[in-house]
XYZ file of C-alpha atoms in Angstrom:
731
model
C -17.240 -42.619 18.355
C -15.556 -39.866 20.343
C -12.695 -37.451 20.065
C -9.709 -38.663 22.077
C -6.243 -37.126 22.060
C -3.664 -39.058 24.051
C -5.346 -39.784 27.349
C -7.806 -36.858 27.072
C -11.352 -37.463 25.810
C -13.199 -34.375 24.621
C -16.602 -34.276 26.265
C -19.516 -34.693 23.818
C -17.390 -34.276 20.669
C -17.314 -36.973 17.996
C -14.819 -35.527 15.492
C -11.559 -33.896 16.547
C -10.185 -30.796 14.804
C -8.094 -31.877 11.758
C -4.887 -30.283 13.071
C -4.898 -32.461 16.191
C -4.213 -35.558 14.128
C -1.075 -33.845 12.823
C -0.015 -32.382 16.174
C -1.804 -33.685 19.299
C -0.011 -31.061 21.395
C -2.515 -28.477 20.111
C -5.135 -29.875 22.506
C -5.289 -27.645 25.546
C -3.368 -24.741 23.991
C -5.022 -21.339 24.442
C -2.787 -19.755 21.809
C -0.681 -20.987 18.914
C 2.646 -19.421 19.791
C 2.089 -19.284 23.551
C 5.132 -17.149 24.134
C 7.470 -19.788 22.655
C 8.711 -18.577 19.243
C 9.491 -21.268 16.641
C 12.658 -19.518 15.451
C 15.684 -18.383 17.407
C 16.562 -14.768 18.114
C 19.588 -15.178 15.868
C 17.280 -15.760 12.880
C 15.342 -12.619 13.758
C 18.478 -10.489 13.889
C 19.769 -12.116 10.703
C 16.618 -11.150 8.798
C 16.089 -7.696 10.305
C 19.727 -6.575 10.293
C 21.271 -8.908 7.715
C 18.692 -8.404 4.979
C 18.756 -4.656 5.544
C 22.523 -4.616 5.067
C 22.287 -6.982 2.078
C 19.789 -4.787 0.243
C 21.790 -1.692 1.064
C 24.901 -3.227 -0.511
C 22.960 -4.638 -3.481
C 21.149 -1.380 -4.218
C 24.297 0.686 -3.813
C 26.116 -1.532 -6.315
C 23.228 -1.392 -8.818
C 22.973 2.399 -8.524
C 26.753 2.693 -8.978
C 26.696 0.504 -12.093
C 23.755 2.466 -13.473
C 25.542 5.768 -12.881
C 28.816 4.507 -14.313
C 27.644 2.652 -17.390
C 24.186 4.047 -18.197
C 24.758 7.795 -18.488
C 23.560 8.709 -15.005
C 26.872 9.984 -13.697
C 25.383 12.494 -11.264
C 22.483 12.191 -8.830
C 20.911 15.639 -8.771
C 18.213 16.600 -6.294
C 15.730 16.278 -9.177
C 16.901 12.756 -10.002
C 17.013 11.778 -6.293
C 13.328 12.642 -5.850
C 11.883 11.842 -9.303
C 14.101 9.023 -10.698
C 14.408 10.993 -13.926
C 10.643 10.850 -14.681
C 11.254 8.060 -17.216
C 10.308 4.804 -15.409
C 8.620 2.253 -17.712
C 5.341 0.358 -17.359
C 6.657 -2.900 -15.877
C 8.797 -1.254 -13.217
C 6.028 1.233 -12.408
C 3.618 -1.681 -11.884
C 6.191 -3.545 -9.793
C 6.754 -0.484 -7.621
C 3.003 0.030 -7.149
C 2.667 -3.604 -6.047
C 5.620 -3.157 -3.716
C 4.353 0.111 -2.208
C 0.804 -1.207 -1.755
C 1.973 -4.462 -0.135
C 2.038 -3.468 3.505
C 2.487 -5.675 6.505
C -1.323 -5.408 6.707
C -1.675 -6.822 3.182
C 0.027 -10.027 4.258
C -1.246 -10.201 7.831
C -4.584 -8.404 8.097
C -5.986 -10.061 4.950
C -5.637 -13.488 6.574
C -7.102 -12.114 9.799
C -10.343 -11.166 7.987
C -10.390 -14.635 6.387
C -10.075 -16.084 9.914
C -13.004 -13.886 10.997
C -15.391 -13.868 8.013
C -14.359 -16.677 5.651
C -14.119 -16.327 1.843
C -15.626 -12.822 1.840
C -12.717 -11.444 3.888
C -9.916 -11.978 1.322
C -12.164 -10.777 -1.499
C -13.203 -7.542 0.201
C -9.663 -6.852 1.338
C -8.335 -7.301 -2.208
C -11.111 -5.566 -4.163
C -11.573 -2.814 -1.589
C -7.910 -1.844 -1.842
C -7.389 -2.400 -5.587
C -9.870 0.120 -6.963
C -7.983 3.064 -5.436
C -4.868 2.179 -7.423
C -6.926 1.750 -10.606
C -8.604 5.132 -10.143
C -5.377 6.853 -9.133
C -4.172 6.074 -12.642
C -6.552 8.831 -13.780
C -4.806 11.317 -11.466
C -1.398 10.004 -12.569
C -1.997 10.821 -16.219
C -3.660 14.130 -15.272
C -0.513 15.039 -13.351
C 1.604 14.297 -16.423
C -0.663 16.577 -18.434
C -1.092 19.620 -16.200
C 1.848 19.483 -13.741
C 4.718 17.461 -15.269
C 7.366 19.440 -13.345
C 5.904 18.663 -9.906
C 7.882 16.932 -7.188
C 5.068 16.513 -4.635
C 1.289 16.677 -4.519
C 1.499 19.612 -2.097
C 3.445 21.609 -4.694
C 0.426 21.240 -6.958
C -1.885 22.335 -4.135
C 0.330 25.414 -3.567
C 0.418 26.246 -7.266
C -3.354 26.097 -7.629
C -4.839 27.043 -4.266
C -2.162 28.965 -2.364
C -0.539 28.851 1.065
C -3.560 28.049 3.256
C -4.502 24.968 1.263
C -0.830 24.013 1.023
C -0.430 23.879 4.805
C -3.734 22.037 5.178
C -2.917 19.226 2.786
C 0.677 19.062 4.002
C -0.768 18.105 7.393
C -2.896 15.336 5.876
C 0.025 14.106 3.768
C 2.233 13.722 6.835
C -0.617 11.966 8.680
C -0.932 9.461 5.830
C 2.799 8.694 5.839
C 2.891 8.293 9.612
C -0.186 6.032 9.721
C 1.081 3.762 6.925
C 4.544 3.463 8.472
C 2.970 2.796 11.888
C 1.082 -0.166 10.448
C 4.263 -1.510 8.876
C 6.118 -1.446 12.154
C 3.226 -2.564 14.377
C 2.596 -5.666 12.283
C 6.252 -6.265 11.510
C 7.565 -5.966 15.043
C 4.735 -8.128 16.462
C 5.469 -10.880 13.943
C 9.233 -10.708 14.449
C 8.702 -11.000 18.212
C 6.237 -13.902 17.866
C 8.423 -15.851 15.427
C 11.886 -15.185 16.829
C 11.562 -13.758 20.320
C 13.358 -10.546 19.401
C 12.168 -7.814 21.759
C 9.268 -5.807 20.264
C 10.774 -2.417 21.046
C 14.152 -3.431 19.645
C 12.564 -4.823 16.470
C 10.595 -1.569 16.001
C 13.828 0.376 16.197
C 15.967 -1.916 14.030
C 13.527 -2.534 11.143
C 13.659 1.059 9.803
C 17.455 0.941 9.468
C 17.196 -1.568 6.655
C 15.246 1.115 4.799
C 17.304 4.121 5.839
C 20.622 2.909 4.465
C 19.825 2.322 0.803
C 17.062 4.930 0.505
C 19.272 7.760 1.737
C 22.091 6.599 -0.543
C 20.263 6.167 -3.849
C 16.966 8.055 -3.564
C 13.839 7.157 -5.501
C 15.607 5.149 -8.195
C 17.319 2.980 -5.576
C 13.920 2.508 -3.951
C 12.439 1.386 -7.278
C 15.233 -1.091 -7.954
C 15.004 -2.589 -4.474
C 11.197 -2.661 -4.685
C 11.360 -4.837 -7.809
C 13.481 -7.402 -5.977
C 11.217 -7.231 -2.912
C 8.162 -7.856 -5.092
C 9.746 -10.902 -6.720
C 10.531 -12.416 -3.320
C 7.003 -11.705 -2.025
C 5.452 -13.441 -5.025
C 7.863 -16.372 -4.709
C 6.709 -16.996 -1.126
C 3.069 -16.435 -2.158
C 3.314 -19.103 -4.866
C 4.977 -21.462 -2.400
C 2.188 -21.080 0.160
C -0.776 -21.509 -2.185
C 0.957 -24.532 -3.744
C 1.522 -26.115 -0.333
C -2.061 -25.559 0.867
C -4.062 -26.468 -2.247
C -1.760 -28.751 -4.235
C 0.890 -30.480 -2.135
C -0.638 -31.053 1.335
C -4.371 -30.532 0.927
C -6.886 -29.982 -1.862
C -9.777 -27.554 -2.230
C -12.183 -30.427 -1.496
C -10.431 -31.230 1.795
C -10.389 -27.580 2.894
C -14.080 -27.357 1.977
C -14.922 -30.388 4.136
C -12.830 -29.084 7.044
C -14.544 -25.662 6.912
C -17.943 -27.370 6.985
C -16.827 -29.345 10.009
C -15.597 -26.201 11.813
C -19.016 -24.509 11.704
C -20.891 -27.707 12.598
C -19.755 -27.661 16.243
C -22.163 -26.322 18.860
C -21.032 -23.809 21.446
C -20.726 -26.522 24.121
C -18.638 -28.673 21.780
C -16.384 -25.690 21.055
C -16.009 -25.087 24.793
C -14.984 -28.711 25.300
C -12.555 -28.642 22.346
C -10.880 -25.489 23.600
C -10.326 -26.516 27.187
C -7.414 -27.780 29.223
C -8.847 -31.228 30.051
C -11.661 -31.765 27.544
C -14.466 -30.512 29.797
C -16.629 -27.398 29.544
C -15.619 -26.346 33.051
C -11.981 -25.777 32.043
C -12.822 -24.040 28.759
C -11.103 -20.913 27.501
C -13.265 -20.663 24.361
C -15.091 -17.501 25.525
C -13.469 -14.387 26.918
C -14.681 -12.351 29.876
C -17.171 -10.440 27.730
C -18.608 -13.619 26.178
C -16.860 -13.222 22.816
C -15.265 -16.164 21.004
C -11.500 -16.399 21.286
C -11.142 -19.246 18.760
C -12.497 -19.988 15.275
C -15.094 -22.640 16.065
C -18.837 -22.942 15.442
C -21.124 -20.904 13.163
C -19.959 -17.447 12.030
C -22.221 -14.691 13.321
C -23.700 -12.628 10.490
C -22.840 -15.123 7.738
C -25.453 -16.998 5.709
C -26.100 -20.321 7.517
C -23.133 -19.463 9.753
C -20.753 -20.654 7.021
C -17.253 -19.481 6.146
C -18.053 -20.453 2.543
C -20.303 -17.555 1.563
C -20.096 -13.986 0.302
C -23.301 -13.210 2.230
C -21.494 -11.909 5.305
C -22.746 -8.812 7.140
C -19.445 -8.200 8.944
C -17.469 -9.050 5.814
C -19.433 -6.456 3.827
C -19.003 -3.910 6.603
C -15.259 -4.515 6.581
C -15.293 -4.118 2.790
C -16.913 -0.675 3.032
C -14.441 0.439 5.702
C -11.624 -0.913 3.561
C -12.772 0.945 0.454
C -13.233 4.284 2.213
C -10.075 4.072 4.313
C -7.815 3.058 1.470
C -8.864 5.986 -0.679
C -7.121 8.101 1.924
C -3.940 6.074 1.995
C -3.559 6.204 -1.790
C -4.843 9.643 -2.737
C -3.290 11.398 0.282
C -0.027 9.428 0.335
C 2.816 11.277 -1.391
C 4.512 7.985 -2.358
C 1.817 7.254 -4.982
C 2.067 10.754 -6.426
C 5.834 10.280 -6.490
C 5.511 7.060 -8.487
C 3.289 8.911 -10.958
C 5.856 11.707 -11.169
C 8.652 9.185 -11.795
C 6.814 7.269 -14.542
C 7.131 8.277 -18.169
C 3.752 9.580 -19.429
C 3.126 6.604 -21.710
C 3.685 4.269 -18.751
C 1.877 6.088 -15.936
C -1.672 4.962 -16.741
C -0.759 1.423 -17.810
C 1.579 0.972 -14.857
C -1.107 1.796 -12.298
C -3.695 -0.408 -14.002
C -1.320 -3.371 -14.267
C -0.016 -2.803 -10.750
C -3.533 -2.834 -9.302
C -4.489 -6.035 -11.122
C -1.310 -7.831 -10.045
C -1.534 -6.572 -6.454
C -5.067 -8.007 -6.132
C -3.511 -11.489 -6.130
C -1.461 -10.937 -2.977
C -4.236 -10.519 -0.364
C -6.771 -12.571 -2.337
C -4.587 -15.613 -3.054
C -2.583 -15.556 0.180
C -5.581 -15.184 2.505
C -7.679 -17.680 0.513
C -4.934 -20.226 1.215
C -3.387 -19.452 4.629
C -6.371 -17.589 6.115
C -8.970 -20.236 5.283
C -6.572 -23.051 6.188
C -6.264 -21.632 9.720
C -10.004 -22.038 10.378
C -10.331 -25.255 8.374
C -7.600 -26.958 10.423
C -8.801 -25.276 13.641
C -5.325 -24.297 14.719
C -5.255 -22.882 18.281
C -4.922 -19.282 17.055
C -6.726 -16.970 19.456
C -8.402 -13.682 18.561
C -5.558 -11.647 20.016
C -3.017 -13.387 17.796
C -5.276 -13.014 14.751
C -5.766 -9.304 15.444
C -1.995 -8.856 15.620
C -1.622 -10.480 12.207
C -0.195 -13.832 13.286
C -2.465 -16.083 11.198
C -0.061 -16.495 8.213
C 3.025 -17.315 10.297
C 1.022 -19.788 12.407
C -0.296 -21.702 9.363
C 3.096 -21.604 7.638
C 4.765 -22.914 10.792
C 2.201 -25.707 11.042
C 2.675 -26.763 7.414
C 6.415 -26.304 6.954
C 7.835 -25.997 10.440
C 10.676 -23.541 10.969
C 11.111 -23.129 7.217
C 7.525 -21.887 6.860
C 7.899 -19.416 9.710
C 11.160 -18.164 8.179
C 9.537 -17.714 4.750
C 6.721 -15.621 6.203
C 9.259 -13.587 8.174
C 11.263 -12.891 4.998
C 8.098 -12.094 3.040
C 6.974 -9.707 5.752
C 10.349 -7.996 5.904
C 10.252 -7.480 2.130
C 6.841 -5.796 2.470
C 8.046 -3.589 5.311
C 11.228 -2.347 3.663
C 9.644 -1.847 0.236
C 6.756 0.249 1.533
C 8.944 1.796 4.219
C 11.457 3.039 1.673
C 8.654 4.567 -0.419
C 7.227 6.311 2.660
C 10.681 7.571 3.666
C 11.433 9.120 0.276
C 7.898 10.579 0.231
C 8.371 12.303 3.590
C 11.829 13.531 2.586
C 10.391 15.098 -0.582
C 7.589 16.805 1.351
C 10.006 18.253 3.895
C 12.625 19.257 1.308
C 10.290 20.898 -1.216
C 7.199 21.879 0.787
C 8.761 22.886 4.094
C 12.459 23.683 3.628
C 12.336 25.297 0.169
C 8.897 26.835 0.588
C 9.195 28.362 4.064
C 12.809 28.186 5.253
C 15.163 28.669 2.292
C 13.363 29.672 -0.926
C 16.725 29.992 -2.714
C 17.798 26.437 -1.813
C 20.282 24.844 -4.192
C 20.152 21.305 -5.484
C 22.891 20.241 -3.071
C 20.975 21.651 -0.122
C 17.761 19.905 -1.199
C 19.686 16.642 -1.567
C 21.240 17.029 1.887
C 17.893 17.811 3.549
C 16.272 14.828 1.790
C 18.877 12.434 3.162
C 18.761 13.859 6.680
C 14.963 13.594 6.768
C 15.064 9.927 5.689
C 17.287 9.110 8.666
C 15.274 11.195 11.139
C 11.922 9.844 9.951
C 13.105 6.244 10.352
C 14.217 6.873 13.928
C 11.019 8.785 14.763
C 8.770 6.026 13.400
C 10.593 3.359 15.377
C 9.896 5.298 18.580
C 6.325 6.163 17.538
C 5.382 2.529 16.870
C 6.647 1.622 20.350
C 4.370 4.315 21.800
C 1.363 3.030 19.831
C 1.962 -0.506 21.080
C 2.200 0.774 24.658
C -1.215 2.434 24.145
C -2.693 -0.962 23.221
C -3.200 -0.210 19.523
C -2.542 -3.142 17.213
C -2.333 -3.465 13.440
C -6.054 -4.116 12.918
C -7.113 -1.086 14.984
C -4.835 1.360 13.157
C -5.845 -0.117 9.783
C -9.527 0.647 10.415
C -8.764 4.078 11.898
C -6.775 5.490 8.947
C -9.858 6.497 6.943
C -11.244 8.469 9.885
C -8.082 10.546 10.064
C -7.263 11.246 6.414
C -10.440 10.433 4.465
C -11.600 14.051 4.410
C -8.693 15.041 2.119
C -9.550 12.567 -0.658
C -12.315 14.276 -2.655
C -10.761 17.774 -2.521
C -7.516 16.366 -3.964
C -9.421 14.557 -6.720
C -11.299 17.758 -7.514
C -8.049 19.720 -7.580
C -6.761 17.627 -10.488
C -9.979 17.129 -12.439
C -12.416 20.023 -11.795
C -11.627 23.574 -12.886
C -14.280 25.061 -10.579
C -12.892 23.409 -7.409
C -12.386 26.117 -4.798
C -9.266 26.441 -2.661
C -11.092 27.932 0.324
C -13.743 25.274 -0.078
C -11.057 22.581 -0.009
C -9.624 23.940 3.245
C -13.051 24.127 4.876
C -14.039 20.684 3.588
C -10.850 18.947 4.749
C -10.881 20.343 8.291
C -14.663 20.139 8.727
C -14.652 16.546 7.477
C -11.947 15.610 9.983
C -13.745 17.253 12.915
C -17.088 15.699 11.962
C -15.494 12.268 11.477
C -13.723 12.297 14.850
C -16.868 13.568 16.579
C -19.132 10.990 14.945
C -16.618 8.238 15.641
C -16.458 9.006 19.366
C -20.206 9.562 19.693
C -20.834 6.199 18.019
C -18.429 4.529 20.459
C -20.218 6.156 23.399
C -23.635 5.058 22.127
C -22.687 1.505 21.199
C -20.128 0.714 23.906
C -21.311 2.912 26.750
C -17.969 4.700 26.924
C -14.915 5.759 24.986
C -11.965 3.369 25.042
C -9.604 1.656 22.638
C -11.958 -1.333 22.523
C -15.212 0.602 21.946
C -13.596 2.870 19.361
C -12.262 -0.132 17.440
C -15.476 -2.009 16.605
C -16.490 -2.355 12.956
C -19.697 -0.344 13.321
C -17.986 2.572 15.062
C -15.069 2.647 12.614
C -17.506 2.485 9.692
C -19.374 5.568 10.931
C -16.161 7.594 11.233
C -14.857 6.502 7.819
C -18.087 7.325 5.999
C -18.505 10.712 7.683
C -14.923 11.687 6.794
C -15.089 11.116 3.061
C -18.694 12.019 2.290
C -19.020 15.119 4.475
C -15.874 16.692 3.019
C -16.948 15.820 -0.515
C -20.369 17.381 0.000
C -18.940 20.542 1.583
C -16.356 21.028 -1.158
C -18.893 20.482 -3.942
C -21.432 22.922 -2.512
C -18.847 25.615 -1.764
C -17.253 25.287 -5.211
C -20.644 25.573 -6.897
C -21.375 28.738 -4.949
C -17.860 30.204 -5.345
C -16.207 28.553 -8.359
C -12.527 29.180 -9.086
C -12.738 28.696 -12.891
C -9.088 27.699 -13.017
C -7.083 27.440 -16.250
C -5.144 24.153 -15.969
C -2.754 25.229 -18.729
C -1.193 27.755 -16.306
C -0.596 25.310 -13.455
C 2.834 23.940 -14.409
C 4.266 27.446 -14.798
C 3.808 27.917 -11.046
C 6.032 24.948 -10.185
C 9.754 25.547 -10.557
C 12.679 23.176 -10.786
C 15.567 23.524 -8.355
C 18.036 22.393 -10.993
C 17.551 22.530 -14.751
C 17.354 18.749 -15.023
C 14.748 18.358 -17.770
C 14.848 14.566 -17.992
C 11.346 13.266 -18.657
C 10.158 16.742 -19.648
C 10.981 16.506 -23.356
C 8.628 17.313 -26.209
C 7.864 13.659 -26.832
C 6.865 13.131 -23.188
C 4.530 16.153 -23.235
C 2.627 15.375 -26.420
C -0.889 16.596 -25.518
C -2.622 14.296 -27.995
C -0.855 11.269 -26.562
C -1.702 12.345 -23.022
C -5.384 12.764 -23.912
C -5.466 9.281 -25.438
C -3.790 7.829 -22.351
C -6.304 9.574 -20.081
C -9.251 8.157 -22.039
C -7.630 4.717 -21.924
C -7.150 4.620 -18.139
C -10.475 6.354 -17.377
C -12.556 3.785 -19.245
C -10.666 0.762 -17.932
C -10.255 2.079 -14.408
C -13.967 2.785 -13.990
C -14.942 -0.514 -15.637
C -12.689 -2.650 -13.447
C -13.817 -0.755 -10.352
C -17.443 -1.482 -11.210
C -16.669 -5.174 -11.786
C -14.731 -5.619 -8.534
C -17.135 -3.726 -6.279
C -20.519 -4.611 -7.777
C -20.505 -7.265 -10.517
C -18.342 -9.907 -8.841
C -20.102 -9.784 -5.421
C -23.550 -9.752 -7.052
C -22.689 -12.801 -9.147
C -21.706 -14.614 -5.938
C -25.021 -13.950 -4.174
C -27.054 -16.662 -5.988
C -24.550 -19.248 -4.785
C -25.316 -18.302 -1.148
C -23.246 -20.971 0.645
C -20.692 -22.282 -1.840
C -21.005 -25.818 -3.108
C -17.886 -27.943 -3.294
C -17.501 -27.370 -7.043
C -18.095 -23.607 -6.696
C -15.431 -23.398 -3.995
C -13.048 -25.384 -6.208
C -13.542 -22.807 -8.968
C -12.987 -19.986 -6.447
C -9.712 -21.567 -5.335
C -8.643 -22.211 -8.941
C -9.224 -18.537 -9.713
C -7.108 -17.425 -6.752
C -4.278 -19.810 -7.658
C -4.309 -18.812 -11.354
C -4.394 -15.121 -10.472
C -1.446 -15.583 -8.133
C 0.675 -17.398 -10.711
C -0.272 -14.986 -13.510
C 0.556 -11.915 -11.436
C 3.874 -13.415 -10.307
C 4.978 -14.150 -13.877
C 3.912 -10.730 -15.180
C 5.438 -8.644 -12.427
C 8.705 -10.617 -12.462
C 9.472 -10.695 -16.182
C 7.871 -7.583 -17.711
C 10.313 -5.119 -16.063
C 13.259 -7.219 -17.256
C 11.886 -7.388 -20.806
C 11.278 -3.641 -20.956
C 14.698 -2.835 -19.526
C 16.714 -5.223 -21.678
C 18.422 -2.340 -23.499
C 19.505 -0.673 -20.257
C 20.613 -3.999 -18.770
C 22.558 -4.740 -21.959
C 24.184 -1.307 -21.851
C 25.324 -1.781 -18.251
C 26.621 -5.302 -18.969
C 28.474 -4.191 -22.105
C 29.923 -1.249 -20.208
C 31.170 -3.568 -17.478
C 32.657 -5.904 -20.077
C 34.423 -3.024 -21.820
C 35.768 -1.826 -18.489
C 37.091 -5.294 -17.618
C 38.683 -5.653 -21.076
C 40.044 -2.071 -20.922
C 38.133 -1.027 -24.047
C 37.143 2.562 -24.762
C 33.527 3.670 -25.239
C 30.241 1.835 -24.813
C 29.101 -1.157 -26.773
C 25.658 0.407 -27.237
C 24.844 3.713 -28.827
C 24.318 6.619 -26.483
C 20.853 7.973 -26.025
C 20.030 11.021 -28.112
C 19.542 14.104 -26.001
C 15.945 15.116 -25.578
C 14.738 18.547 -26.616
C 13.168 20.327 -23.654
C 9.439 20.802 -24.132
C 9.554 24.510 -23.365
C 9.327 27.313 -25.912
C 11.266 26.842 -29.168
C 13.113 30.122 -28.762
C 14.094 29.304 -25.207
C 17.671 30.143 -24.110
C 20.213 27.428 -23.369
C 19.486 27.590 -19.641
C 15.685 27.789 -19.323
C 14.436 29.771 -16.400
C 11.510 28.244 -14.549
C 11.290 29.901 -11.191
C 7.968 30.949 -9.762
C 7.696 31.250 -6.020
C 4.131 32.480 -5.625
C 1.228 31.392 -7.818
C -0.445 34.701 -7.195
C 2.299 36.620 -9.040
C 2.752 36.769 -12.832
C 5.092 34.251 -14.401
C 8.071 35.590 -16.340
C 9.975 33.133 -18.505
C 12.259 35.239 -20.757
C 12.053 38.627 -22.365
C 11.083 37.257 -25.770
C 7.976 35.661 -24.345
C 4.847 37.411 -23.112
C 4.046 37.270 -19.452
C 1.835 34.369 -18.386
C -1.602 35.178 -17.107
C -1.804 35.505 -13.317
C -3.105 32.394 -11.598
C -6.150 32.952 -9.450
C -5.591 31.872 -5.881
C -8.318 31.816 -3.371
């Protein structure tokens, strides 16, 4: 028995790759796409330009209806950047899922499945879920000690002063730029591979889909669009896992195919991946001797199997993922902004639910499409996998043009949802922490609103050009993903300490953040020199080198800040923090007495702290440890693993799609009844108007409360009837 495809017999190979029986043309291909995109350029422009315009129109209409019929007649600068601070649990969770679903979530997660097997999707999902769970603790702390904040850097300024403010403003901008770079690098590469649209043109056009509706409607428009994006992402996710494990194949078939993939010897793999079936014409190994295709035993995995959690490289990726993603959550203004926008009772629950539901996207998607790519032995080379082209390749193989189009739409949803969050985050940082703080301290609401909109447009254009530059430098999605922790990891622990530790020192935070960055970059380059013999994009991008830089960044800064704060504690009074943050306009929505009930906030903090820490412990330690006794999965164990991923995917999709609608039924009913009354020329609303909230300031406060403190080092004066607030110590 031998492997024969057409008139080509593969030398020394008995069993052909499964995909060849479905498409014999795969024999002899050294890449899946091979420069011939499955979709036309017209489809690419339709998705990139058409969907952007569609969402802009849709969001504009929804925002108009909300303003007209739901008592939001005016978009103030406060409302533009905070969405009224009254977003409910379901929508908060949906927005978290949307913001955390990057191009990398969809593309890189399947790449690590292609590389490491079942451990890849798990470590991607768990390593990037715990940050959202733990950020819930900061979210409820923010609601307690700084409810009036617009940005995280405002809180830094209020507690630690100008030096720390400038320091963490730098890291915040780095986080936004890195995240947006990954969106465009992965998005533009996939658009080019699937449709043939020029990479540079795609990088420039993709941001415009974000710019239009974000600049028009602000944070609330972003939230509304994000909910729709999330629904579409989950719809495609459910379609893909159903196709792989229910309609076309089964878990038992995928298990058998994965066993077959690792059973080939190196010579057999060379013959399989050759132009004429002989070892002499093989393209299986690259110039440096590395494998270009998924074939044969997996180096570093138990018994060389894809079906094991005992993977050295998988574990290493997991550690890098955990450390790096702390930076992109804790240092990213968009997550602080979602916490600011959420009502206090929803902040903690929204982050917990959002993290649990988000876990399903990389875990379920990569367990289906990522493992299917290696099981079927599709001719996906390492370059394509590194650029995130595993999901579109598998989808194209299974569903043809329709599959490629679905992945393209799914990817575009991820790009615009996260891109809009990053845009509004950058606009808030520039408007409040640069323009109002250092250029025009007396800025009015209209000026803040204007600056916010201008920055959204400028940032979109800048990022399009920047992603083109990164691509020209040879940096792909996978490289930037691993690098992010090196660059911003040193800011994580100081920011956590700022919100939770009264002794945390401002000077110590500055020293820790900059020292951690310098040490991380130095260690990263030294490791590349030692391991690779020189410093280049390739030597800097290996797992071991990236791991060293990531670990140095987060742990060195944490150690420095702890030691300095112990030696020179600040002894800060958190009750004075909010007084040092002033509103531009007296829009007190979400700042009422009910929303600032200290007892309720303390209960919410206990609730999220216990559950956040428990789930983190389960995902990082308990689950992997329980998988160790299995070593290489049996067929029944793998079936259970797949069942878990499918059930989690369906459960998350149902929850994230219907909970926001259920919670917002009153608002939806009010808008619909208002529209009906307008059509029928009736006066008034069908639903009762909301009762006005009592501002949670002092009881004897005047009608127009004054809350204007420029410098945390100066005493706070509210009104004459009230005593002066204690000065806030600033280091």
